[in-house]
mmCIF file of C-alpha atoms and ligand atoms in Angstrom:
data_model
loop_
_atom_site.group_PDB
_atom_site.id
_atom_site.type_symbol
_atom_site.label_atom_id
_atom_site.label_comp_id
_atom_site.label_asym_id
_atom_site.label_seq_id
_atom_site.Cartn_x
_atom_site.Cartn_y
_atom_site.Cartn_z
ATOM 1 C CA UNK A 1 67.071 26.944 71.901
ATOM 2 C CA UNK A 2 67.057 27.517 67.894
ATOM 3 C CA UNK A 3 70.549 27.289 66.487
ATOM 4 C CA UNK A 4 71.365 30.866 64.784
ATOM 5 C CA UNK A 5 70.471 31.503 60.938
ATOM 6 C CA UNK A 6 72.357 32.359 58.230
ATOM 7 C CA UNK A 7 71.261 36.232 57.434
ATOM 8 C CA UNK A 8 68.196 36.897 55.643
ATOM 9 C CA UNK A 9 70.234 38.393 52.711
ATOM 10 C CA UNK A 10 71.995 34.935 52.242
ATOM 11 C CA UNK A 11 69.431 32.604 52.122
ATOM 12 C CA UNK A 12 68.195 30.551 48.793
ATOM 13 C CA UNK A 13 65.027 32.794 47.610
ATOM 14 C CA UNK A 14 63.410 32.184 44.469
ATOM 15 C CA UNK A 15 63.719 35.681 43.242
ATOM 16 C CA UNK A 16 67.993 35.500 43.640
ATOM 17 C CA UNK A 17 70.149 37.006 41.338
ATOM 18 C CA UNK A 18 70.050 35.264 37.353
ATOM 19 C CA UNK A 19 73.022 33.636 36.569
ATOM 20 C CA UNK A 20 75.279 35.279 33.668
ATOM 21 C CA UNK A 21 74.563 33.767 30.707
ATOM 22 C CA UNK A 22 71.403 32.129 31.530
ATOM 23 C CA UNK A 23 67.375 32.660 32.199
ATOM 24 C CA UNK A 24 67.697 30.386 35.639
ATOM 25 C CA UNK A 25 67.610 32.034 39.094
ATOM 26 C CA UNK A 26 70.647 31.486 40.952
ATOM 27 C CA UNK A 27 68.739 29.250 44.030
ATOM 28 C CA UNK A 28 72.172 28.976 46.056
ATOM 29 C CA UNK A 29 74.324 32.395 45.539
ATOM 30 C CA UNK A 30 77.864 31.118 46.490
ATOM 31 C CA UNK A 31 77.870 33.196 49.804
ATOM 32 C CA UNK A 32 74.847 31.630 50.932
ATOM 33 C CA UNK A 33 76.568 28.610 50.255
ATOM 34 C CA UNK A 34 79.947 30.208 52.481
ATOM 35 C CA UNK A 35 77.975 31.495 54.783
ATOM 36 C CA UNK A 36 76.824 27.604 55.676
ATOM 37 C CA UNK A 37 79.980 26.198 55.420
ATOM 38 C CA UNK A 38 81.443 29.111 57.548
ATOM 39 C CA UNK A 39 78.631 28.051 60.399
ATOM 40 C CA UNK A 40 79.947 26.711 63.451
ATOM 41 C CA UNK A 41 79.861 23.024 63.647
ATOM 42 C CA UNK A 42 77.125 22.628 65.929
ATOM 43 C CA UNK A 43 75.170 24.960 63.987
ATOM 44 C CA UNK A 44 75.580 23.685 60.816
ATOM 45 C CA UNK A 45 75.135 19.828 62.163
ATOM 46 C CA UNK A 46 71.920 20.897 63.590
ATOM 47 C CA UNK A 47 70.472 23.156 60.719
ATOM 48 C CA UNK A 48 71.516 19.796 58.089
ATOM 49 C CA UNK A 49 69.364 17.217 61.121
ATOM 50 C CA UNK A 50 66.420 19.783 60.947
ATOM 51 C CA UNK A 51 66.690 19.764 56.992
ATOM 52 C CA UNK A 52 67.322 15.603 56.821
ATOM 53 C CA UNK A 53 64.552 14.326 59.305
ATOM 54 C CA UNK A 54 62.041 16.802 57.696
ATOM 55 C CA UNK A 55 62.610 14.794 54.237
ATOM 56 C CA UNK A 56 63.816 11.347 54.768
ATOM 57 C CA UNK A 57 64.153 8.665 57.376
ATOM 58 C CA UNK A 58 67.103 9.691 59.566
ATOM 59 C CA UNK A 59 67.892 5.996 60.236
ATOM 60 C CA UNK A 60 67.564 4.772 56.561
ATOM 61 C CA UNK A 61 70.936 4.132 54.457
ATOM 62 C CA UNK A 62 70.113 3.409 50.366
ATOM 63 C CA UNK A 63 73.116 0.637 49.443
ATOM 64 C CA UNK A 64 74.623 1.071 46.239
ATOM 65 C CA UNK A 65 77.201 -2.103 44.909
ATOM 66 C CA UNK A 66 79.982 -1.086 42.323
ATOM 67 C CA UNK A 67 81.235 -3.137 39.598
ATOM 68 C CA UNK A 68 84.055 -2.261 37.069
ATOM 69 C CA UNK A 69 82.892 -3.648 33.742
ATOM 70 C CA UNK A 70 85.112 -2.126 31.648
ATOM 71 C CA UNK A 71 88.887 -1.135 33.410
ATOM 72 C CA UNK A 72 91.412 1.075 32.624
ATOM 73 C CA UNK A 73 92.622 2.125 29.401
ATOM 74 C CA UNK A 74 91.022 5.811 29.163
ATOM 75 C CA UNK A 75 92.187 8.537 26.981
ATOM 76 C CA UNK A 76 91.180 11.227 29.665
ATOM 77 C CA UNK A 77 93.618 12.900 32.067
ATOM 78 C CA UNK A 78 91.558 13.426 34.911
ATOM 79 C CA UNK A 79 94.261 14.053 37.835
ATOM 80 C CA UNK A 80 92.936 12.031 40.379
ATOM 81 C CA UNK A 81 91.883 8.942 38.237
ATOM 82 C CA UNK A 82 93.824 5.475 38.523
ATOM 83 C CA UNK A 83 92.217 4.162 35.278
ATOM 84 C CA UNK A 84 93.627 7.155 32.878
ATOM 85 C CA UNK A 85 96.309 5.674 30.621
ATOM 86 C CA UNK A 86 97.922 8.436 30.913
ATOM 87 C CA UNK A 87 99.136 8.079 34.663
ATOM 88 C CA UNK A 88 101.637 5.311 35.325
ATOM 89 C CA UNK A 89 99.355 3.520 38.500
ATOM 90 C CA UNK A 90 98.867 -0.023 38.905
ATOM 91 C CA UNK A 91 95.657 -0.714 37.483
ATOM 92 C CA UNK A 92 95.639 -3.571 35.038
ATOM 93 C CA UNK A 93 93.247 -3.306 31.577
ATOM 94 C CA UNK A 94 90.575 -5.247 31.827
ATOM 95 C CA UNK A 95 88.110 -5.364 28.457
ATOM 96 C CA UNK A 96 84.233 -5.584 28.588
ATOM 97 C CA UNK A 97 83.419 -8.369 31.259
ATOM 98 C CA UNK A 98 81.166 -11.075 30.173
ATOM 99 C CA UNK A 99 77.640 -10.458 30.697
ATOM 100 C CA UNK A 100 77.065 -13.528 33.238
ATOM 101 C CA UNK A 101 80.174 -12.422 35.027
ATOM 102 C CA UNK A 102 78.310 -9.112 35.850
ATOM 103 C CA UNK A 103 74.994 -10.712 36.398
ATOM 104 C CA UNK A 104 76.735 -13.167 39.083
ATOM 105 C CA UNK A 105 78.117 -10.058 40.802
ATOM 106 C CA UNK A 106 74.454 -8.494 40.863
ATOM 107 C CA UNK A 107 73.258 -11.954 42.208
ATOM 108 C CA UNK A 108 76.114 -11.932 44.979
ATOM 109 C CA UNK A 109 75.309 -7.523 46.142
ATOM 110 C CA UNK A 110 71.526 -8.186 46.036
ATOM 111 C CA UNK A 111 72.028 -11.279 48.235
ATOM 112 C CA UNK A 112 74.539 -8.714 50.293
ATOM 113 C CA UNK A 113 71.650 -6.597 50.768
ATOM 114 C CA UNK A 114 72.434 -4.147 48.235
ATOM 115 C CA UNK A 115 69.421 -2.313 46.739
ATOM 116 C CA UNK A 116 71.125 -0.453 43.528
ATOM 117 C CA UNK A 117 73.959 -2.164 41.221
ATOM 118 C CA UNK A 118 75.876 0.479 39.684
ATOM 119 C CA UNK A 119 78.460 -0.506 36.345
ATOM 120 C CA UNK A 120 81.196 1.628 35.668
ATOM 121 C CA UNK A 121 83.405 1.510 32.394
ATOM 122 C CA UNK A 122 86.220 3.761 32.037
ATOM 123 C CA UNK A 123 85.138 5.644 28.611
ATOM 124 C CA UNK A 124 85.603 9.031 27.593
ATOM 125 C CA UNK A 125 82.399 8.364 25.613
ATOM 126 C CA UNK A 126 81.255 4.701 25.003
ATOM 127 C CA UNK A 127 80.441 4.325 21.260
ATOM 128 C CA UNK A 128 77.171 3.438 19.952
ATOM 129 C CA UNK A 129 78.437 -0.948 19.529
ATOM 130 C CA UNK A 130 79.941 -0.593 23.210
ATOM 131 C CA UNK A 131 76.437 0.076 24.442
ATOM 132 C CA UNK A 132 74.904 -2.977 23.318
ATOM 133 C CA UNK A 133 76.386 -5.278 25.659
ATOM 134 C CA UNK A 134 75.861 -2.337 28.344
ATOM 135 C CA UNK A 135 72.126 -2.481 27.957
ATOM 136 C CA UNK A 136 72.173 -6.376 28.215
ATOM 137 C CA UNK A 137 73.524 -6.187 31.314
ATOM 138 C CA UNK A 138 70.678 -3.391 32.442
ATOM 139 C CA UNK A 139 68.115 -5.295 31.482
ATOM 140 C CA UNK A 140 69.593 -8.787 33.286
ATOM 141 C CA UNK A 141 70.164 -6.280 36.669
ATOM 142 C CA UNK A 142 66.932 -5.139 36.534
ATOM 143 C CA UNK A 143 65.210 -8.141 36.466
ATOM 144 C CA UNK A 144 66.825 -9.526 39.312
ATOM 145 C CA UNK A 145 64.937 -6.473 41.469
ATOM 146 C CA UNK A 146 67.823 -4.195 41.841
ATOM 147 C CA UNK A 147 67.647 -0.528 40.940
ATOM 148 C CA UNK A 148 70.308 -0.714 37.767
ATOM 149 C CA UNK A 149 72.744 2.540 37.840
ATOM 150 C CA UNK A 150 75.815 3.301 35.466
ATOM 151 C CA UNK A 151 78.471 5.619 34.547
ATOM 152 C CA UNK A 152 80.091 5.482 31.034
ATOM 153 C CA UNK A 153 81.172 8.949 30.683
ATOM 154 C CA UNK A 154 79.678 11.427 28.072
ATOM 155 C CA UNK A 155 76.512 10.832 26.391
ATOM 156 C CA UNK A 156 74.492 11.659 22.832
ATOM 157 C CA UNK A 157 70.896 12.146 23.408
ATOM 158 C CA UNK A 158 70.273 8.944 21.365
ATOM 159 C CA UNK A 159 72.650 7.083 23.559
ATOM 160 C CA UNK A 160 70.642 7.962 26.497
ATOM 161 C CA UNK A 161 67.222 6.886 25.440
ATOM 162 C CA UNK A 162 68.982 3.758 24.519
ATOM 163 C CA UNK A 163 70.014 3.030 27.917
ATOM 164 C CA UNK A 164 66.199 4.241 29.423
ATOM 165 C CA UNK A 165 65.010 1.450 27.313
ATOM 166 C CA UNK A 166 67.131 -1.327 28.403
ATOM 167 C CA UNK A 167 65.841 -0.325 31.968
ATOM 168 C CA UNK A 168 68.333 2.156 32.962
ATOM 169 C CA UNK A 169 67.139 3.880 36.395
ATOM 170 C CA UNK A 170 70.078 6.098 37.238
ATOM 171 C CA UNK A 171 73.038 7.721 35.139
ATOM 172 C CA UNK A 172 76.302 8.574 37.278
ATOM 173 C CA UNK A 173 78.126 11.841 36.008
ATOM 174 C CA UNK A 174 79.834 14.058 38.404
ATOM 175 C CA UNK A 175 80.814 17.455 37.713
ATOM 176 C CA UNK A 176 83.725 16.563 39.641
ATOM 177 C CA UNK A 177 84.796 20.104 41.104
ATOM 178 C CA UNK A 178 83.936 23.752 40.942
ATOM 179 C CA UNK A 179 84.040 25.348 37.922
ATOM 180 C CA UNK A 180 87.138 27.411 38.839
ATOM 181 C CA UNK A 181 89.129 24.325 39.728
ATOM 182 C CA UNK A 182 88.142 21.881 37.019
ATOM 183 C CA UNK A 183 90.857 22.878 34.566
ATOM 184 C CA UNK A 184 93.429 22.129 37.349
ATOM 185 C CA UNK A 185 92.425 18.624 37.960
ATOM 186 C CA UNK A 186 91.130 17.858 33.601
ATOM 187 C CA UNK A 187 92.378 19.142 30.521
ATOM 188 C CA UNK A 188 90.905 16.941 28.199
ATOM 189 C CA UNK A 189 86.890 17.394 28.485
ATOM 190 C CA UNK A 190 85.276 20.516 29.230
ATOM 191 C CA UNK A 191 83.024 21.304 32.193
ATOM 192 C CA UNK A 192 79.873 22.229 29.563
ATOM 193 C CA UNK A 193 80.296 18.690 28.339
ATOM 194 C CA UNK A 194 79.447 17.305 31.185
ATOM 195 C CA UNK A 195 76.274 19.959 31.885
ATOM 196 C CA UNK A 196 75.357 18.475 28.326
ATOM 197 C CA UNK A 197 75.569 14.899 29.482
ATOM 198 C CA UNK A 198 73.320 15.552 32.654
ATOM 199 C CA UNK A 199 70.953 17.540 30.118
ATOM 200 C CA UNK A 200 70.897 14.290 27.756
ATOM 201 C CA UNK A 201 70.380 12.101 30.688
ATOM 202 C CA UNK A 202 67.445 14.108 32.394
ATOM 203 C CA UNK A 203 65.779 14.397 28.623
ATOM 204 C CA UNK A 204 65.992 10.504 28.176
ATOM 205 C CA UNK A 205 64.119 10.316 31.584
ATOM 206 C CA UNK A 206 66.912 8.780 33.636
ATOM 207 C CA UNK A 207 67.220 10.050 37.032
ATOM 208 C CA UNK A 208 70.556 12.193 37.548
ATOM 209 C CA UNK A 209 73.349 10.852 40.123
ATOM 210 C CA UNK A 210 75.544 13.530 40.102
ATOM 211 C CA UNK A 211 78.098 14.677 42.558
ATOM 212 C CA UNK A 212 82.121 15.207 43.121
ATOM 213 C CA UNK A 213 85.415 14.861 44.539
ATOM 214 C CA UNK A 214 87.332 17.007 47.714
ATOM 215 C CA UNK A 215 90.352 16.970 49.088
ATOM 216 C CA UNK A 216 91.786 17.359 45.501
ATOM 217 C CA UNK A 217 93.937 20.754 46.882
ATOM 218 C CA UNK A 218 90.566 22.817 46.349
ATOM 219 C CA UNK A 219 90.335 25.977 48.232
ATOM 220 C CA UNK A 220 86.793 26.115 50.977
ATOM 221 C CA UNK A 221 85.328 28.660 48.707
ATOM 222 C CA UNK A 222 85.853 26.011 45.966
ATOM 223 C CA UNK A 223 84.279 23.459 47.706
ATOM 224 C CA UNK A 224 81.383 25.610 48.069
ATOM 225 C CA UNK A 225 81.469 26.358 44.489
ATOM 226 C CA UNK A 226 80.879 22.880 43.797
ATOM 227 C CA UNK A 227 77.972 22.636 46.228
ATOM 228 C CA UNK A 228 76.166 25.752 44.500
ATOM 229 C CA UNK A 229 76.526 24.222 41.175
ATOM 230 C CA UNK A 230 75.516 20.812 42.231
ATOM 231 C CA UNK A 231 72.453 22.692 43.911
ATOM 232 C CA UNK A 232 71.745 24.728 41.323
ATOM 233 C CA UNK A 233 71.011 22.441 38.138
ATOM 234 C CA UNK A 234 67.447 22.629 37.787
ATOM 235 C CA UNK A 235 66.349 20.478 38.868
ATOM 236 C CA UNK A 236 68.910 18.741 41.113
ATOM 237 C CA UNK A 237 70.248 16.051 41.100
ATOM 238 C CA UNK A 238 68.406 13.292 42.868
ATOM 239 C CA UNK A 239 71.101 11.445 43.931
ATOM 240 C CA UNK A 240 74.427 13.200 44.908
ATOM 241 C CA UNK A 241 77.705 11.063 45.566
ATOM 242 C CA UNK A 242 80.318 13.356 47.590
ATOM 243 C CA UNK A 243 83.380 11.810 47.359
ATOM 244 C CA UNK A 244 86.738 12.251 49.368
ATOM 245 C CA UNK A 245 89.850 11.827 47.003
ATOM 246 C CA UNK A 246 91.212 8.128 47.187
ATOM 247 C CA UNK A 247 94.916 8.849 46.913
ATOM 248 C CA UNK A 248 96.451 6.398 44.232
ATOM 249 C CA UNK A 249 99.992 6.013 43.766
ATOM 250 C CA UNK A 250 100.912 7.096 39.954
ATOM 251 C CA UNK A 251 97.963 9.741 39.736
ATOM 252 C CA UNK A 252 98.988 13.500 39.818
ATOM 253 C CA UNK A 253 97.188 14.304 43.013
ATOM 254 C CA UNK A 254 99.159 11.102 44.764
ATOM 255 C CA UNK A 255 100.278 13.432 47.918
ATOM 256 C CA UNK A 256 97.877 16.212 48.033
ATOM 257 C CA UNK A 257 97.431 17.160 51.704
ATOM 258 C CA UNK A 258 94.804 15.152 53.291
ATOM 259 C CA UNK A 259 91.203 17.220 54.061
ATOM 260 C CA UNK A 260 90.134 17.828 57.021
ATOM 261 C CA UNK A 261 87.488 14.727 58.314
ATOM 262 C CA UNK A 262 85.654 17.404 59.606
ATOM 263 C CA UNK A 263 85.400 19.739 56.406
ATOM 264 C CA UNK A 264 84.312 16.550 54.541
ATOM 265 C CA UNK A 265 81.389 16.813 57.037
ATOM 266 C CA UNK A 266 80.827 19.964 56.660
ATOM 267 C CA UNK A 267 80.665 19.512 52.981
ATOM 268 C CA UNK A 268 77.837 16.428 53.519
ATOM 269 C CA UNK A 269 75.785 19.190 55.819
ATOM 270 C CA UNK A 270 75.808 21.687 53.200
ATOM 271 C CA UNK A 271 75.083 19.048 50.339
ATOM 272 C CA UNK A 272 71.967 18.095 52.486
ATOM 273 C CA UNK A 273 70.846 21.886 53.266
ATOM 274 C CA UNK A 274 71.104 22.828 49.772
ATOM 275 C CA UNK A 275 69.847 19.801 47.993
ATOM 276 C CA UNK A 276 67.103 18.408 50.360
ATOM 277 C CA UNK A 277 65.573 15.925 48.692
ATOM 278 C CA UNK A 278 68.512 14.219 46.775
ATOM 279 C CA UNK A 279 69.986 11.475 48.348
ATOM 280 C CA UNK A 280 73.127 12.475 49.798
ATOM 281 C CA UNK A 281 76.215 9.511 49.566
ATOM 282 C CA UNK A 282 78.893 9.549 51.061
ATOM 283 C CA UNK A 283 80.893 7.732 48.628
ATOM 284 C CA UNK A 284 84.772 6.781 48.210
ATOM 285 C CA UNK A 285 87.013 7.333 50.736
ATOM 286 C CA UNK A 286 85.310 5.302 53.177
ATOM 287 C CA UNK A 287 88.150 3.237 53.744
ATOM 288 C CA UNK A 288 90.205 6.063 55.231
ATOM 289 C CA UNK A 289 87.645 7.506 57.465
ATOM 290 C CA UNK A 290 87.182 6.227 61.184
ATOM 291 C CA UNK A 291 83.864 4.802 62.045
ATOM 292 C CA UNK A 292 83.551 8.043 64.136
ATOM 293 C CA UNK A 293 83.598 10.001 60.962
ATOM 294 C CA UNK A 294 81.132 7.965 59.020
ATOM 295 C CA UNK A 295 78.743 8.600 61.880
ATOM 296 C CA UNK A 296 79.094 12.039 61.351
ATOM 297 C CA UNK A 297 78.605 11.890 58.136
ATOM 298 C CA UNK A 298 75.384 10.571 58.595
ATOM 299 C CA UNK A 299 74.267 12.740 61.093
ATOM 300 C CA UNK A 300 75.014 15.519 58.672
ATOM 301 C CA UNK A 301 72.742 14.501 56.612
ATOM 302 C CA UNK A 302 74.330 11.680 54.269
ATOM 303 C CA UNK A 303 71.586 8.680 53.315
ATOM 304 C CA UNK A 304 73.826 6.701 50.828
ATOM 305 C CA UNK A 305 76.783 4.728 50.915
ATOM 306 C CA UNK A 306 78.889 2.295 48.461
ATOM 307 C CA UNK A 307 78.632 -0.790 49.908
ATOM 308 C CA UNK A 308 80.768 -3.945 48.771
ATOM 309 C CA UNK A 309 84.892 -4.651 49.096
ATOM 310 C CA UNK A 310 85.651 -2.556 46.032
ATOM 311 C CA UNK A 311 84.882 0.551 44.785
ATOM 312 C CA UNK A 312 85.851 0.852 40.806
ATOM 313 C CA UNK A 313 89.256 -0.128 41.354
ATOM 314 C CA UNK A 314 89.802 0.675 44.649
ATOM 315 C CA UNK A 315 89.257 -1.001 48.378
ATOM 316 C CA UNK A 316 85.990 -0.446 50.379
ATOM 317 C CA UNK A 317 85.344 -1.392 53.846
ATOM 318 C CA UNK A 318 84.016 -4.868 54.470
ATOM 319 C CA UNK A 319 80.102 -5.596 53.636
ATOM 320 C CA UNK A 320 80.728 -6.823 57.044
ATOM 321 C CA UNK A 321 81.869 -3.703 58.716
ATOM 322 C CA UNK A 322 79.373 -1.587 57.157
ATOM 323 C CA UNK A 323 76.584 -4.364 58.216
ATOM 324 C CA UNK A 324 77.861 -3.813 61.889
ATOM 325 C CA UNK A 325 78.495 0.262 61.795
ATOM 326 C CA UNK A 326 74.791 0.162 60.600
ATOM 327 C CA UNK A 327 73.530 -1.556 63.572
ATOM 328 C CA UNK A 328 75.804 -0.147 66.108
ATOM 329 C CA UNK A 329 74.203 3.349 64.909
ATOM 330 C CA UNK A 330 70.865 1.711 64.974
ATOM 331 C CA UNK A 331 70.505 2.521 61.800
ATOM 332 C CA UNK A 332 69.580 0.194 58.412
ATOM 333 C CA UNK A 333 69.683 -0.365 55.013
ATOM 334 C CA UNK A 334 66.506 1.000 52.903
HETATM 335 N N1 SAM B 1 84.744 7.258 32.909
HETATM 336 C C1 SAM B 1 83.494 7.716 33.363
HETATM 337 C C2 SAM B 1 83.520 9.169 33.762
HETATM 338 O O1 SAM B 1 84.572 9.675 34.108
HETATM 339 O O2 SAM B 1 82.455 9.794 33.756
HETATM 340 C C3 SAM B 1 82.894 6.886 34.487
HETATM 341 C C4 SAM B 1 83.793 6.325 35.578
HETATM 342 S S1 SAM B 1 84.643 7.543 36.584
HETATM 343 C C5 SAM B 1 85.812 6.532 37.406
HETATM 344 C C6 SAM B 1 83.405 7.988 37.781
HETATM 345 C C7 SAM B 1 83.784 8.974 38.850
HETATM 346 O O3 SAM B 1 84.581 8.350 39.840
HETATM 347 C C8 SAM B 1 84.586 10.195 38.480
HETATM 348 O O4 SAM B 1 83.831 11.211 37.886
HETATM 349 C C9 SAM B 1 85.108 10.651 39.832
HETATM 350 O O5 SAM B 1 84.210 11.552 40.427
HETATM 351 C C10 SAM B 1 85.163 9.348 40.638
HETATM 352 N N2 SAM B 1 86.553 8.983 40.958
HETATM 353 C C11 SAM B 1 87.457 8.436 40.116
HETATM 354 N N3 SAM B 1 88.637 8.252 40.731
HETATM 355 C C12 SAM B 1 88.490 8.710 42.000
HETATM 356 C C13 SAM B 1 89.362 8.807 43.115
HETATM 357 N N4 SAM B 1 90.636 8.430 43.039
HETATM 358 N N5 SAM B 1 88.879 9.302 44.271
HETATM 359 C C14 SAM B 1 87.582 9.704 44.339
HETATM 360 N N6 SAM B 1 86.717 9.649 43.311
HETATM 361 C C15 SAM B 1 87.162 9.166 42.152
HETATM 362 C C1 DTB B 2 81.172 8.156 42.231
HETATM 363 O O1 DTB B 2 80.846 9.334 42.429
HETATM 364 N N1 DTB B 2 82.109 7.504 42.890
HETATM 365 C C2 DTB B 2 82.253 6.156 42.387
HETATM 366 C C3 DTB B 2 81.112 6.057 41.358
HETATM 367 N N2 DTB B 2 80.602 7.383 41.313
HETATM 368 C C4 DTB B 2 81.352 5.500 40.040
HETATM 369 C C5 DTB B 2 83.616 5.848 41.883
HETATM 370 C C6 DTB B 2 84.713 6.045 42.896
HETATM 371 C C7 DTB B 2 85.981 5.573 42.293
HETATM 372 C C8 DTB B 2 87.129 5.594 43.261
HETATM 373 C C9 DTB B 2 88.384 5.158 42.638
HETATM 374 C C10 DTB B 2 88.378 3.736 42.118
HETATM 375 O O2 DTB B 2 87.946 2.817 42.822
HETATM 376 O O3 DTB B 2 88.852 3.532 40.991
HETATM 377 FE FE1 SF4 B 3 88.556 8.102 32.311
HETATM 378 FE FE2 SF4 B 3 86.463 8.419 33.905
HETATM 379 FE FE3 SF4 B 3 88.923 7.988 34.922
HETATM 380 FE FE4 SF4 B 3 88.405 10.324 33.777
HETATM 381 S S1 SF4 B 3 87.418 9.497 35.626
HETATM 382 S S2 SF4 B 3 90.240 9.056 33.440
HETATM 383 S S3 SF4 B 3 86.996 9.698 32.149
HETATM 384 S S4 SF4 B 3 87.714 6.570 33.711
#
């Protein structure tokens, strides 16, 4: 028997309403995007399966290794962030890391089994001289066979097309939350610089990883909100991290009541249904979440994981574990 619909009136139609302000149709009005999350479990689980195994392998996981380059030290407030100076947490500063430091940690995720190497630095905005180094270490990634990925905050144009020519494949900037939560959680960049960023990173020809957080304290229709948006950019994103908040001691949101496990898969399922050909990651958090949970999580839909003992500056679960929660699902890395 066919699981129920969401009504005719709510679905995604390419004649929906135009957003204010803009010329672009509205592909995922924000009750369309309730109305799914508002779908009983089963329902939703099963629409998100039908969605997943008509696009993608629904036993392949893409691996994505992290790697810190540049810690700590940043200007921004961003509530839930352990590397803001502002928030008294335990990270220690670490400058740029040598380049061959980085390239050995490539060397050791692609002998892991990693497929993507993703470099984080914890800028507001790297300057021009900061991305020299950056683009070295591209270029060495990328020659080593790994998909190269980064996330450096905001970006010029120029600064883009820099980083497409050292070999960049994929630029990480989340929009974090909806747009009617973000000045709770940031005060000190605005959500229409980071639309610009993703606009200077799709120009420069870099593909878009793009995503958020929950569990920050946002309300459901807020974590819809976020969905729509993500869904909406035109086009979207093609790879879409949904993170859970990691709670660190020192940050603001230290003690925000835990989510739900199952509204974080809920949140996967409508990521999938709305965006279905971006890859879908379920991304930090992992380290919190019972096996049980992760296999949820992929059943809703999620293709994508961080894989590696360390996130930016946080713990992961074993390479190890992962290895064997992959297998036990029958399920493997792609
Ligand atoms: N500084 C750059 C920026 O903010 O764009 C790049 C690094 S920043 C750490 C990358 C992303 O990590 C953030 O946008 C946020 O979504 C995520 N993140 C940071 N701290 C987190 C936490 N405690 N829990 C979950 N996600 C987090
Ligand atoms: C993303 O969406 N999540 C990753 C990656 N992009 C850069 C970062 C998660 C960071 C979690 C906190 C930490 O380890 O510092
Ligand atoms: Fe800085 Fe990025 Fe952390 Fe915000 S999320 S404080 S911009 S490192």
């Amino acid at each position: 028997m066919n699981a129920p619909q969401i009504p005719t009136s709510l679905q995604h139609s390419t004649d929906a309403p135009r957003q204010a302000g803009t010329n672009k149709a509205a592909r995922w009005p924000l009750a369309a995007v309730e109305a799914l999350f508002a779908l009983p479990f089963a329902d939703l689980l099963w629409q998100a399966q039908q969605v997943h195994r008509t696009h993608w392998n629904p036993l392949g996981v893409q691996l994505s290794t992290l790697l810190s380059v540049k810690t700590g030290g940043c200007p921004e407030d961003c509530g839930y962030c352990p590397q803001s100076i502002r928030h008294p947490t335990a990270v220690a500063n670490q400058p740029m890391l040598p380049l061959e430091e980085v390239l050995a940690a490539a060397r050791r995720a692609k002998d892991a089994g990693a497929g993507r190497f993703c470099m984080g630095a914890a800028f507001r905005a790297p300057k021009d001289r900061d991305l020299e180094p950056i683009a070295e270490m591209i270029a060495g990634v990328r020659a080593m066979g790994l998909e190269t990925c980064a996330t450096l905050g905001m970006l010029k144009p120029g600064q883009a097309r820099r980083l497409k020519d050292a070999g960049l494949d994929f630029y990480n900037h989340n929009l974090d939350s909806a747009p009617d939560f973000y000045g709770e959680i940031i005060t000190t960049r605005e959500y229409q610089d980071r639309l610009d960023t993703l606009d200077a990173v799709r120009a420069a020809g870099i593909n878009v990883c793009c995503g958020g957080i929950v569990g920050m304290g946002e309300s459901a229709s807020q974590r819809a909100g976020l969905v729509a948006t993500l869904a909406n950019l035109d086009p979207a994103p093609e790879s879409v991290p949904i993170n859970l908040l990691v709670q660190v001691e020192g940050t603001p949101l230290h003690g925000r009541e835990a989510l739900d496990p199952l509204e974080f898969v809920r949140t996967i399922a409508v990521a999938r249904i709305t965006m279905p050909h971006s890859r879908v990651r379920l991304s930090a958090g992992r380290q919190s979440m019972s096996d049980a949970v992760q296999a949820l999580c992929f059943l809703a839909g999620a293709n994508s994981i961080f894989y590696g003992e360390q996130l930016l500056t946080t713990p992961n679960p074993e390479a190890d574990h992962d290895r064997a929660l992959l297998e036990k699902l029958g399920m493997h890395a792609e």
